[in-house]
mmCIF file of C-alpha atoms in Angstrom:
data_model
loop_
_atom_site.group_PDB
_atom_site.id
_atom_site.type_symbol
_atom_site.label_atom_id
_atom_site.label_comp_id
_atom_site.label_asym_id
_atom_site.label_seq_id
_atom_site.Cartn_x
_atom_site.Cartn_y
_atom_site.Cartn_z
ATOM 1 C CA UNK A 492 -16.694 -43.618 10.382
ATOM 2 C CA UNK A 493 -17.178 -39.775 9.098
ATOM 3 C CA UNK A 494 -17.819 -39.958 5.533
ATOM 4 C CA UNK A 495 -15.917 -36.667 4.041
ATOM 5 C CA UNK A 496 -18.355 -34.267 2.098
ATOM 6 C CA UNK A 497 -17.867 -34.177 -1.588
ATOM 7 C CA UNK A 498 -17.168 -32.429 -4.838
ATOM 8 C CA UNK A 499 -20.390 -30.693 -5.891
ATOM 9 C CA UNK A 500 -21.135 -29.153 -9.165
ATOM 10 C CA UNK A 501 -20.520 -25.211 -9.288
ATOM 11 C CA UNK A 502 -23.485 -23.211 -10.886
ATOM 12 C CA UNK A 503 -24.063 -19.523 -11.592
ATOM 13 C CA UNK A 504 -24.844 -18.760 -8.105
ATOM 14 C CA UNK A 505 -21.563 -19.645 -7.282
ATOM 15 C CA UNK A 506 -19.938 -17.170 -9.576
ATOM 16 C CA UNK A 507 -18.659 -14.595 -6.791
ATOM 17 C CA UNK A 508 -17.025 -16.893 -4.963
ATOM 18 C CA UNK A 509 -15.617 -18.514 -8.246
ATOM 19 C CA UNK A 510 -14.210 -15.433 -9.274
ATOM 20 C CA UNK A 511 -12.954 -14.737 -5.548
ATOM 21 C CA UNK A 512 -10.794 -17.742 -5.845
ATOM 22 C CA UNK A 513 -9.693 -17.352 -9.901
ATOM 23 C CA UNK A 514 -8.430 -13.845 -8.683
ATOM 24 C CA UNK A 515 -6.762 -15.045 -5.943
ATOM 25 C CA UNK A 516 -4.059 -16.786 -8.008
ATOM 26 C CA UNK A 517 -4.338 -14.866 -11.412
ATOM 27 C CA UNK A 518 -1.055 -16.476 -12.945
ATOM 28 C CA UNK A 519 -1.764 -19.933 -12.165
ATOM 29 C CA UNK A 520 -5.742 -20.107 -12.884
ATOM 30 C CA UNK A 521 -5.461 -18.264 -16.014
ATOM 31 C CA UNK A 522 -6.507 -21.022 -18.038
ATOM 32 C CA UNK A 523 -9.847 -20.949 -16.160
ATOM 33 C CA UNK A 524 -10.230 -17.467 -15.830
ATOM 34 C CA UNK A 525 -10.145 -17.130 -19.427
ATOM 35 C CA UNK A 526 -12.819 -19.600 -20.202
ATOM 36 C CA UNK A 527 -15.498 -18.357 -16.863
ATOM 37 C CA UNK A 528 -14.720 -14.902 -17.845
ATOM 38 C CA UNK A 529 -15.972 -15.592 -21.524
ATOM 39 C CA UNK A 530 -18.848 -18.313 -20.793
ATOM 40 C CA UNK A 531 -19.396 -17.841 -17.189
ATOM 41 C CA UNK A 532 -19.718 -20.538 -14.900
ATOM 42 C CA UNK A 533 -22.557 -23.392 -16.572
ATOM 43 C CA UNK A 534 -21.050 -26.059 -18.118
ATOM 44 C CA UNK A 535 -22.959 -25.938 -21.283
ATOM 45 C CA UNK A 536 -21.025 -22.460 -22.096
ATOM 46 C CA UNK A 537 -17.942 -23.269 -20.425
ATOM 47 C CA UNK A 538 -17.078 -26.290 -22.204
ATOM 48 C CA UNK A 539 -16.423 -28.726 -19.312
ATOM 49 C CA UNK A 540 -17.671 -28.350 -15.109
ATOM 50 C CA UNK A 541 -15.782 -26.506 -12.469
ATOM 51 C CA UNK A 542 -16.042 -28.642 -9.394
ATOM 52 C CA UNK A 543 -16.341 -27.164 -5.609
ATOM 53 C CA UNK A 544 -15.064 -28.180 -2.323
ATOM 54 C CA UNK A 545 -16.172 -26.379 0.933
ATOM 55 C CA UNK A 546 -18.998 -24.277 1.413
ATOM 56 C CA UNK A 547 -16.191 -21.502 1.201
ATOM 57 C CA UNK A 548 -14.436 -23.335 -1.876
ATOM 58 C CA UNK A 549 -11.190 -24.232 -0.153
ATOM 59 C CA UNK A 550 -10.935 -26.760 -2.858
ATOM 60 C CA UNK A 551 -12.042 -26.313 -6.915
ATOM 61 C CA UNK A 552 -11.494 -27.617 -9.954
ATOM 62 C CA UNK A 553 -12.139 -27.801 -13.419
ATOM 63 C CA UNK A 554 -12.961 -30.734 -15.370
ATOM 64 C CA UNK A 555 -12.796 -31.173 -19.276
ATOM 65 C CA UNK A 556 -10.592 -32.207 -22.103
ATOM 66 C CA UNK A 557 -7.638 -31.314 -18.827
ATOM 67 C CA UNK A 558 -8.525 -31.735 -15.388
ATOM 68 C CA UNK A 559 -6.824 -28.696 -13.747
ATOM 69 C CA UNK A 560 -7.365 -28.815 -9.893
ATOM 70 C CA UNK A 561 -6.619 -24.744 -8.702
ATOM 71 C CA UNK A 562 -6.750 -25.075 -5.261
ATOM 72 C CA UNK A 563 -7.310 -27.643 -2.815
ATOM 73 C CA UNK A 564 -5.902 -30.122 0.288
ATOM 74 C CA UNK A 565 -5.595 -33.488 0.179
ATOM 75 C CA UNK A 566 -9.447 -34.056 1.691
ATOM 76 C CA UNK A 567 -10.513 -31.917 -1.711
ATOM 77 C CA UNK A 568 -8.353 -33.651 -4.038
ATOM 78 C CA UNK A 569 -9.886 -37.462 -2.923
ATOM 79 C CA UNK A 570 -13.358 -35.253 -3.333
ATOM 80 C CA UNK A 571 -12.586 -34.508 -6.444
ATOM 81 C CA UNK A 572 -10.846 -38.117 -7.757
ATOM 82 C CA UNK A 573 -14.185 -39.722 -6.414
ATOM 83 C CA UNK A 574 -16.499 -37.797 -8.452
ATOM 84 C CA UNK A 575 -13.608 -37.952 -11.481
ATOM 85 C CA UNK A 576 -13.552 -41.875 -11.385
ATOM 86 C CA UNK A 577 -17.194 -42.183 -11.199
ATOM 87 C CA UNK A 578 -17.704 -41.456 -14.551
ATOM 88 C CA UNK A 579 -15.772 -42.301 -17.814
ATOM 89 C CA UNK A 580 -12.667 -40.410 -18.702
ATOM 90 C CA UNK A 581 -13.146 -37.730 -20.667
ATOM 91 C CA UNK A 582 -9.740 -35.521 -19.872
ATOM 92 C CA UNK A 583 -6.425 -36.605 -21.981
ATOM 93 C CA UNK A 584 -4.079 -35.344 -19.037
ATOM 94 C CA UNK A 585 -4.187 -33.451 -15.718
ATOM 95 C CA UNK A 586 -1.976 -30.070 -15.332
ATOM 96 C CA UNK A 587 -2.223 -27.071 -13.050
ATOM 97 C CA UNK A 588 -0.462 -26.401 -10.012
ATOM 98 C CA UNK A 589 2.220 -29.017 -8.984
ATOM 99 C CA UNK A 590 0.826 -29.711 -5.248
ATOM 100 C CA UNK A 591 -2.647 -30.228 -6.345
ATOM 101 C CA UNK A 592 -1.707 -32.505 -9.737
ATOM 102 C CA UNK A 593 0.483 -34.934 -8.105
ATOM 103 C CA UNK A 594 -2.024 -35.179 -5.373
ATOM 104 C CA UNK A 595 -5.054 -35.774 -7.434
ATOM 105 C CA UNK A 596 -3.257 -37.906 -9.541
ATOM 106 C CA UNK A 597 -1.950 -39.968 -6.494
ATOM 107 C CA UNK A 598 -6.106 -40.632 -5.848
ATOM 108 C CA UNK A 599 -7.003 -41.567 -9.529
ATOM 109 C CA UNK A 600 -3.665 -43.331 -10.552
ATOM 110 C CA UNK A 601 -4.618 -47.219 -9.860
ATOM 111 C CA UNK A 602 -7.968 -46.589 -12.238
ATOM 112 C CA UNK A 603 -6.439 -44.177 -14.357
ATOM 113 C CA UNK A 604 -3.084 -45.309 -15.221
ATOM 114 C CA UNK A 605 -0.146 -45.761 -16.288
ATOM 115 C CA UNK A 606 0.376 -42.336 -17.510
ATOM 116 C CA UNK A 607 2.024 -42.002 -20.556
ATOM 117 C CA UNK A 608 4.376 -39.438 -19.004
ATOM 118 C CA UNK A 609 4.523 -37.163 -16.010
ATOM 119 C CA UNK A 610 6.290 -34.359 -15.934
ATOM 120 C CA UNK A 611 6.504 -33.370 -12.471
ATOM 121 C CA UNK A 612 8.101 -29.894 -12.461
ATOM 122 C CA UNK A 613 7.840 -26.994 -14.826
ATOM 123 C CA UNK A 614 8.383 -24.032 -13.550
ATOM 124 C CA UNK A 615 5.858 -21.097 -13.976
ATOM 125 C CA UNK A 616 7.319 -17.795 -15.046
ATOM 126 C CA UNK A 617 5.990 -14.311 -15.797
ATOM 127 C CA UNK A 618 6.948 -11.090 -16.779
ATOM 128 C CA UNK A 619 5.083 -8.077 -16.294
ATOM 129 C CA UNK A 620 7.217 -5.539 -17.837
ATOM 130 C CA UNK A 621 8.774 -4.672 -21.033
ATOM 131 C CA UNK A 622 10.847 -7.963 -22.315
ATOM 132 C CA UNK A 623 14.857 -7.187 -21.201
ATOM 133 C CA UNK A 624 15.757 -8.079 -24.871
ATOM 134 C CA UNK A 625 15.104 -6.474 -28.133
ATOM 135 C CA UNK A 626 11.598 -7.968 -29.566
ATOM 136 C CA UNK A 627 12.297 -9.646 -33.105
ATOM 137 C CA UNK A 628 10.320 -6.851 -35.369
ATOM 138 C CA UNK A 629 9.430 -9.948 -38.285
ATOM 139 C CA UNK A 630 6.649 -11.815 -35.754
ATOM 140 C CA UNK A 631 3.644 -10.611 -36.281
ATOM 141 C CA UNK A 632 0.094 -12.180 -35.727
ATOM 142 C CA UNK A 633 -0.761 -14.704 -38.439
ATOM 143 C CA UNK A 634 -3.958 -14.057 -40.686
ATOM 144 C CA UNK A 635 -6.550 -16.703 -41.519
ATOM 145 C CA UNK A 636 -5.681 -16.970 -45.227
ATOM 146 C CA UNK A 637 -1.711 -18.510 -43.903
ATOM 147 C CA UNK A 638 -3.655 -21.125 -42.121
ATOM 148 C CA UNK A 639 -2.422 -23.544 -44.837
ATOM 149 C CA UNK A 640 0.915 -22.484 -44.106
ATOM 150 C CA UNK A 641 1.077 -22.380 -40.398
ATOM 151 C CA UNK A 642 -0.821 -26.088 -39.692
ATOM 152 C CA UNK A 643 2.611 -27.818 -40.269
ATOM 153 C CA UNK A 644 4.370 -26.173 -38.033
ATOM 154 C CA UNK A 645 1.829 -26.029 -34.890
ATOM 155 C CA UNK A 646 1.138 -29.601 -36.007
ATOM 156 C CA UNK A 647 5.432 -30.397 -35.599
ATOM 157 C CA UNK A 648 5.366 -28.568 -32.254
ATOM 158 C CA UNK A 649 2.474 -30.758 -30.862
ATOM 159 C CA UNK A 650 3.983 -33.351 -31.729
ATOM 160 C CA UNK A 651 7.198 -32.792 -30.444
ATOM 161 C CA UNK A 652 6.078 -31.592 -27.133
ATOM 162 C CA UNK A 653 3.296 -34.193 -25.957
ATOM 163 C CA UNK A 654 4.752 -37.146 -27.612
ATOM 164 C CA UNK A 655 1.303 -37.382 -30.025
ATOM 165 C CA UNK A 656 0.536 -36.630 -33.446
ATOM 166 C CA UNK A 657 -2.922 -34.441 -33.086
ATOM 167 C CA UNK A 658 -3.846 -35.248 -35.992
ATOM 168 C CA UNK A 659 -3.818 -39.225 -35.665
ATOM 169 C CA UNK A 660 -7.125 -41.147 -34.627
ATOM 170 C CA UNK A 661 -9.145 -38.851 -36.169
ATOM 171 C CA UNK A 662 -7.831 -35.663 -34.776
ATOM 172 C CA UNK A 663 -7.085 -33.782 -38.104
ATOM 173 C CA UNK A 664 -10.870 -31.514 -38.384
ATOM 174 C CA UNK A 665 -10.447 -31.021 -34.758
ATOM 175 C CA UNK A 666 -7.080 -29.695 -34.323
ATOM 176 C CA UNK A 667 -7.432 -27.565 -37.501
ATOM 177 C CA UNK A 668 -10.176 -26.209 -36.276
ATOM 178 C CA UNK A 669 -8.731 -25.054 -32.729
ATOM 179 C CA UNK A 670 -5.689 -23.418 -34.707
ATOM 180 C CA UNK A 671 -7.637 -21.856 -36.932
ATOM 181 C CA UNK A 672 -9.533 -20.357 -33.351
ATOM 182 C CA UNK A 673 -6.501 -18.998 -32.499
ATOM 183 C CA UNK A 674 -5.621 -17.272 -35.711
ATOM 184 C CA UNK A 675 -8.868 -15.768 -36.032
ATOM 185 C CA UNK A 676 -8.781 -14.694 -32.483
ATOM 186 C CA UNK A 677 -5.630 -12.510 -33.832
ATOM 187 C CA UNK A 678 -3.514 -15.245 -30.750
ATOM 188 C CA UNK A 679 -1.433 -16.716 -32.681
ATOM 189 C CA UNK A 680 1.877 -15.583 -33.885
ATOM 190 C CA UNK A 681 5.116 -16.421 -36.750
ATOM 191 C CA UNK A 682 7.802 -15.321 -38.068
ATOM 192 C CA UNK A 683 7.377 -16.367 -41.901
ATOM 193 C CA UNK A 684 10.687 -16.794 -44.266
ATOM 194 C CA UNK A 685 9.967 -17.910 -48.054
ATOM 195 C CA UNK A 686 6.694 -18.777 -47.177
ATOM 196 C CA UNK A 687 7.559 -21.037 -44.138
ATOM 197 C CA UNK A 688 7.163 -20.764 -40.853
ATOM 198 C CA UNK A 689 10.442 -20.227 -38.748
ATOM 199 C CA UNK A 690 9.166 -19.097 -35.436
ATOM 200 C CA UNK A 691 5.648 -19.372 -33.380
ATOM 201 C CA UNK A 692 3.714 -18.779 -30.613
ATOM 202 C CA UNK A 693 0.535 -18.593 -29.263
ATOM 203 C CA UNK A 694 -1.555 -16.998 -26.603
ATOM 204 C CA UNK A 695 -3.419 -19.963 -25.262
ATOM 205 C CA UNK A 696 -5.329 -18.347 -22.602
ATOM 206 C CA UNK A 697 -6.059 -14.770 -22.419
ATOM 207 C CA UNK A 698 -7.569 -13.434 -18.886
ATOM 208 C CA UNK A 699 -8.372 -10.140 -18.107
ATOM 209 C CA UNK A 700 -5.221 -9.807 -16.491
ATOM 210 C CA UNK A 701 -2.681 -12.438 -17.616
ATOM 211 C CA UNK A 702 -2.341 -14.022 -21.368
ATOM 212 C CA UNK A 703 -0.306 -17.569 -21.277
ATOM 213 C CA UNK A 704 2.019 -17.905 -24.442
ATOM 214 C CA UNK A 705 1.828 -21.230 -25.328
ATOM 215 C CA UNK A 706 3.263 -23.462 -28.057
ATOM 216 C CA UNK A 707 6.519 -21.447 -28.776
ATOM 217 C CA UNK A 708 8.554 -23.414 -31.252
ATOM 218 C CA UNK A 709 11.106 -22.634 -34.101
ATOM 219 C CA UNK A 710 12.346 -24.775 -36.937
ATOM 220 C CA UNK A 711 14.993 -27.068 -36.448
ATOM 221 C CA UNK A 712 17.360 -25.922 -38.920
ATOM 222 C CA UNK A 713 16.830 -22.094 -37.356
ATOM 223 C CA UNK A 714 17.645 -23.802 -33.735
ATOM 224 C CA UNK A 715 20.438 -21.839 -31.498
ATOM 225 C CA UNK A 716 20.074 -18.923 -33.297
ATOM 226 C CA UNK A 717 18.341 -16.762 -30.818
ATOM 227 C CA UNK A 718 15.234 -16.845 -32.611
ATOM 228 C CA UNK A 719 13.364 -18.689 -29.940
ATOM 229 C CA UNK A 720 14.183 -15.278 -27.531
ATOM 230 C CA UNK A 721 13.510 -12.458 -30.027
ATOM 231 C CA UNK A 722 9.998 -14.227 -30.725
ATOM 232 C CA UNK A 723 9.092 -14.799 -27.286
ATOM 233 C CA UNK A 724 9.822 -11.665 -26.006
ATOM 234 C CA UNK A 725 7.620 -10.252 -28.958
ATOM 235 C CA UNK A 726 4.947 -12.215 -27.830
ATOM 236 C CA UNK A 727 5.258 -11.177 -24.526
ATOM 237 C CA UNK A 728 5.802 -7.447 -25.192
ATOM 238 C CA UNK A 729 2.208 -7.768 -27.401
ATOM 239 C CA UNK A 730 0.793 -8.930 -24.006
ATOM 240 C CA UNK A 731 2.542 -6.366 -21.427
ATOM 241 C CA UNK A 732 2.392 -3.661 -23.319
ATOM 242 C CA UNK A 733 0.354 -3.839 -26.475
ATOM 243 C CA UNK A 734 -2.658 -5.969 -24.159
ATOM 244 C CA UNK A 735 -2.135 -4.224 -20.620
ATOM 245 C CA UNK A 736 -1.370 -8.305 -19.240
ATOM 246 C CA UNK A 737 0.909 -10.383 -17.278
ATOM 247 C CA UNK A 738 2.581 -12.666 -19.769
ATOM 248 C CA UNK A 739 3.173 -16.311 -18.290
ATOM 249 C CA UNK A 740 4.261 -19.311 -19.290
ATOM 250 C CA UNK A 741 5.224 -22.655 -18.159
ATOM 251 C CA UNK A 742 8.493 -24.887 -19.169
ATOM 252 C CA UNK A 743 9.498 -28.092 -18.446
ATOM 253 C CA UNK A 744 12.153 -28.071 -16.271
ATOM 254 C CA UNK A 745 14.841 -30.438 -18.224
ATOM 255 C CA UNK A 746 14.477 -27.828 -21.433
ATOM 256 C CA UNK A 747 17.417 -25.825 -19.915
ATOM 257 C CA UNK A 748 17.808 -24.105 -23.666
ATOM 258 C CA UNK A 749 14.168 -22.690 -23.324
ATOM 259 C CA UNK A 750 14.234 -22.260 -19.449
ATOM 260 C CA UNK A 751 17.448 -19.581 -20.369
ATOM 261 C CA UNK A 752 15.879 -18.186 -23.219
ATOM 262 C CA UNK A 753 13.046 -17.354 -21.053
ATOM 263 C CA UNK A 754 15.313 -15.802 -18.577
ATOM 264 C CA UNK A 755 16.986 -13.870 -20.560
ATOM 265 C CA UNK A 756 13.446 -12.754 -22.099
ATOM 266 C CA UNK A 757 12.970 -11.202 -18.588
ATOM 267 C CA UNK A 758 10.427 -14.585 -17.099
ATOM 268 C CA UNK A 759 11.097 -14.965 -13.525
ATOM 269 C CA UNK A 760 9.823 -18.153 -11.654
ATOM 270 C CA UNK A 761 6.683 -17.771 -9.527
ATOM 271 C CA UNK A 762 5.885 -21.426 -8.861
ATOM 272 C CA UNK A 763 5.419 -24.748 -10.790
ATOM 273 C CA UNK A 764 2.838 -26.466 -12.767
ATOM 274 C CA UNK A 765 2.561 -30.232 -13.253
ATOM 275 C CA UNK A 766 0.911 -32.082 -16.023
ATOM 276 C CA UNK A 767 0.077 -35.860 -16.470
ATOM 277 C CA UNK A 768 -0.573 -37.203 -19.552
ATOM 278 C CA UNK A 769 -2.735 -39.711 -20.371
#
């Protein structure tokens, strides 16, 4: 019987052909982009391992706290379970593009799950242009010294979005930590009333070309206002036009309120994402 080749570990000298195949499919690889354009391609830097497939790399994927497969058949995706289950898990969930998710989760289901939830479609939008609505003028970035202020409120939207507290089993140093990144990396963004937040969103990844908003939430008494749209398409005009990017985003498909909001922002659908979580 022909044993199939495997998933090898990427290394520098593979960093043409990595970028070849990260700017192949800007929108949907931006959260790798982001991280090979900062660290480059060793895994010491990069905070996880990007994993090949072909001596042309018709399959990769990268593997740390999420296992995003970019590209990839089914042969690849089996590659890439095999060398996944071999070792402990390290990933909490599995997102990227739908065909390659649901396939590689198909391969490391029976070891790996149940999954605490799968959400099979969410469709990935962009906008490249100035936002089609009128960009609330009161979200601004956030500064380091509202930290204290903003925690609760990225803490509420985690929470309400992934089903976890982040700051339960130990999470709290951690989590602070990562917002207080994003803050200091001038990425994350509120709309503050009597010194609470109201509105916010983040830039999650931030390419060369396309920035991901991420986390977009707004306070449940402020709800159907039209404060989630005039945020979000501030956000997204600071990428287009104040950064020179393609702002994206992904939804899940049952929030039909955000989903329209989007739409309205100017977001059109390129494709879908998946993400299983562990």
């Amino acid at each position: 019987m022909l044993k199939l080749a495997g998933a090898r570990l990427l290394e520098e000298r593979d960093s043409v052909l990595v970028r070849s195949v990260l700017d192949s499919a800007p929108v949907a690889a931006c959260m790798v982009a982001a991280r090979v354009e900062e660290a480059g391609v060793h895994p010491l830097r990069l905070g996880g391992e990007l994993w090949g497939y072909g001596s042309k790399l018709t399959g990769m994927c990268f593997s740390g706290a999420n296992l995003i497969p970019l590209r990839g058949g089914p042969d690849a995706m089996r590659a890439f379970a095999d060398r996944a289950l071999r070792r402990r898990r390290m990933c909490s969930s599995l997102v990227g593009p739908s065909e390659q998710v649901l396939a590689l989760w198909d391969e490391v289901a029976a070891q790996w799950g149940p999954a605490r939830e799968i959400r099979a479609d969410q469709p990935l939008m962009v906008l490249a242009e100035a936002p089609h609505v009128v960009p609330d003028p009161l979200v601004r970035q956030v500064r380091l010294n509202e930290l204290e202020t903003y925690l609760p409120a990225a803490i509420a939207m985690f929470t309400e979005e992934v089903g976890v507290d982040p700051c339960s089993d130990g999470g709290a140093a951690s989590y602070r930590a990562r917002v207080a990144d994003l803050i200091n990396s001038g990425r994350a963004f509120a709309r503050f009333e009597d010194g609470e937040v109201v509105f916010k969103a983040e830039i999650g990844a931030l390419s060369r070309t396309v920035g991901q908003i991420q986390g977009v939430w707004v306070h449940p008494d402020r709800r159907s206002t039209g404060l989630g749209t005039a945020g979000t398409a501030a956000v997204a005009d600071r990428l287009v036009r104040g950064l020179g990017r393609t702002a994206s985003l992904y939804v899940n498909d049952y929030n039909v309120a955000a989903r329209l909001a989007y739409e309205k922002v100017g977001f059109r659908r390129i494709g879908s994402f998946s993400t299983v979580l562990l």
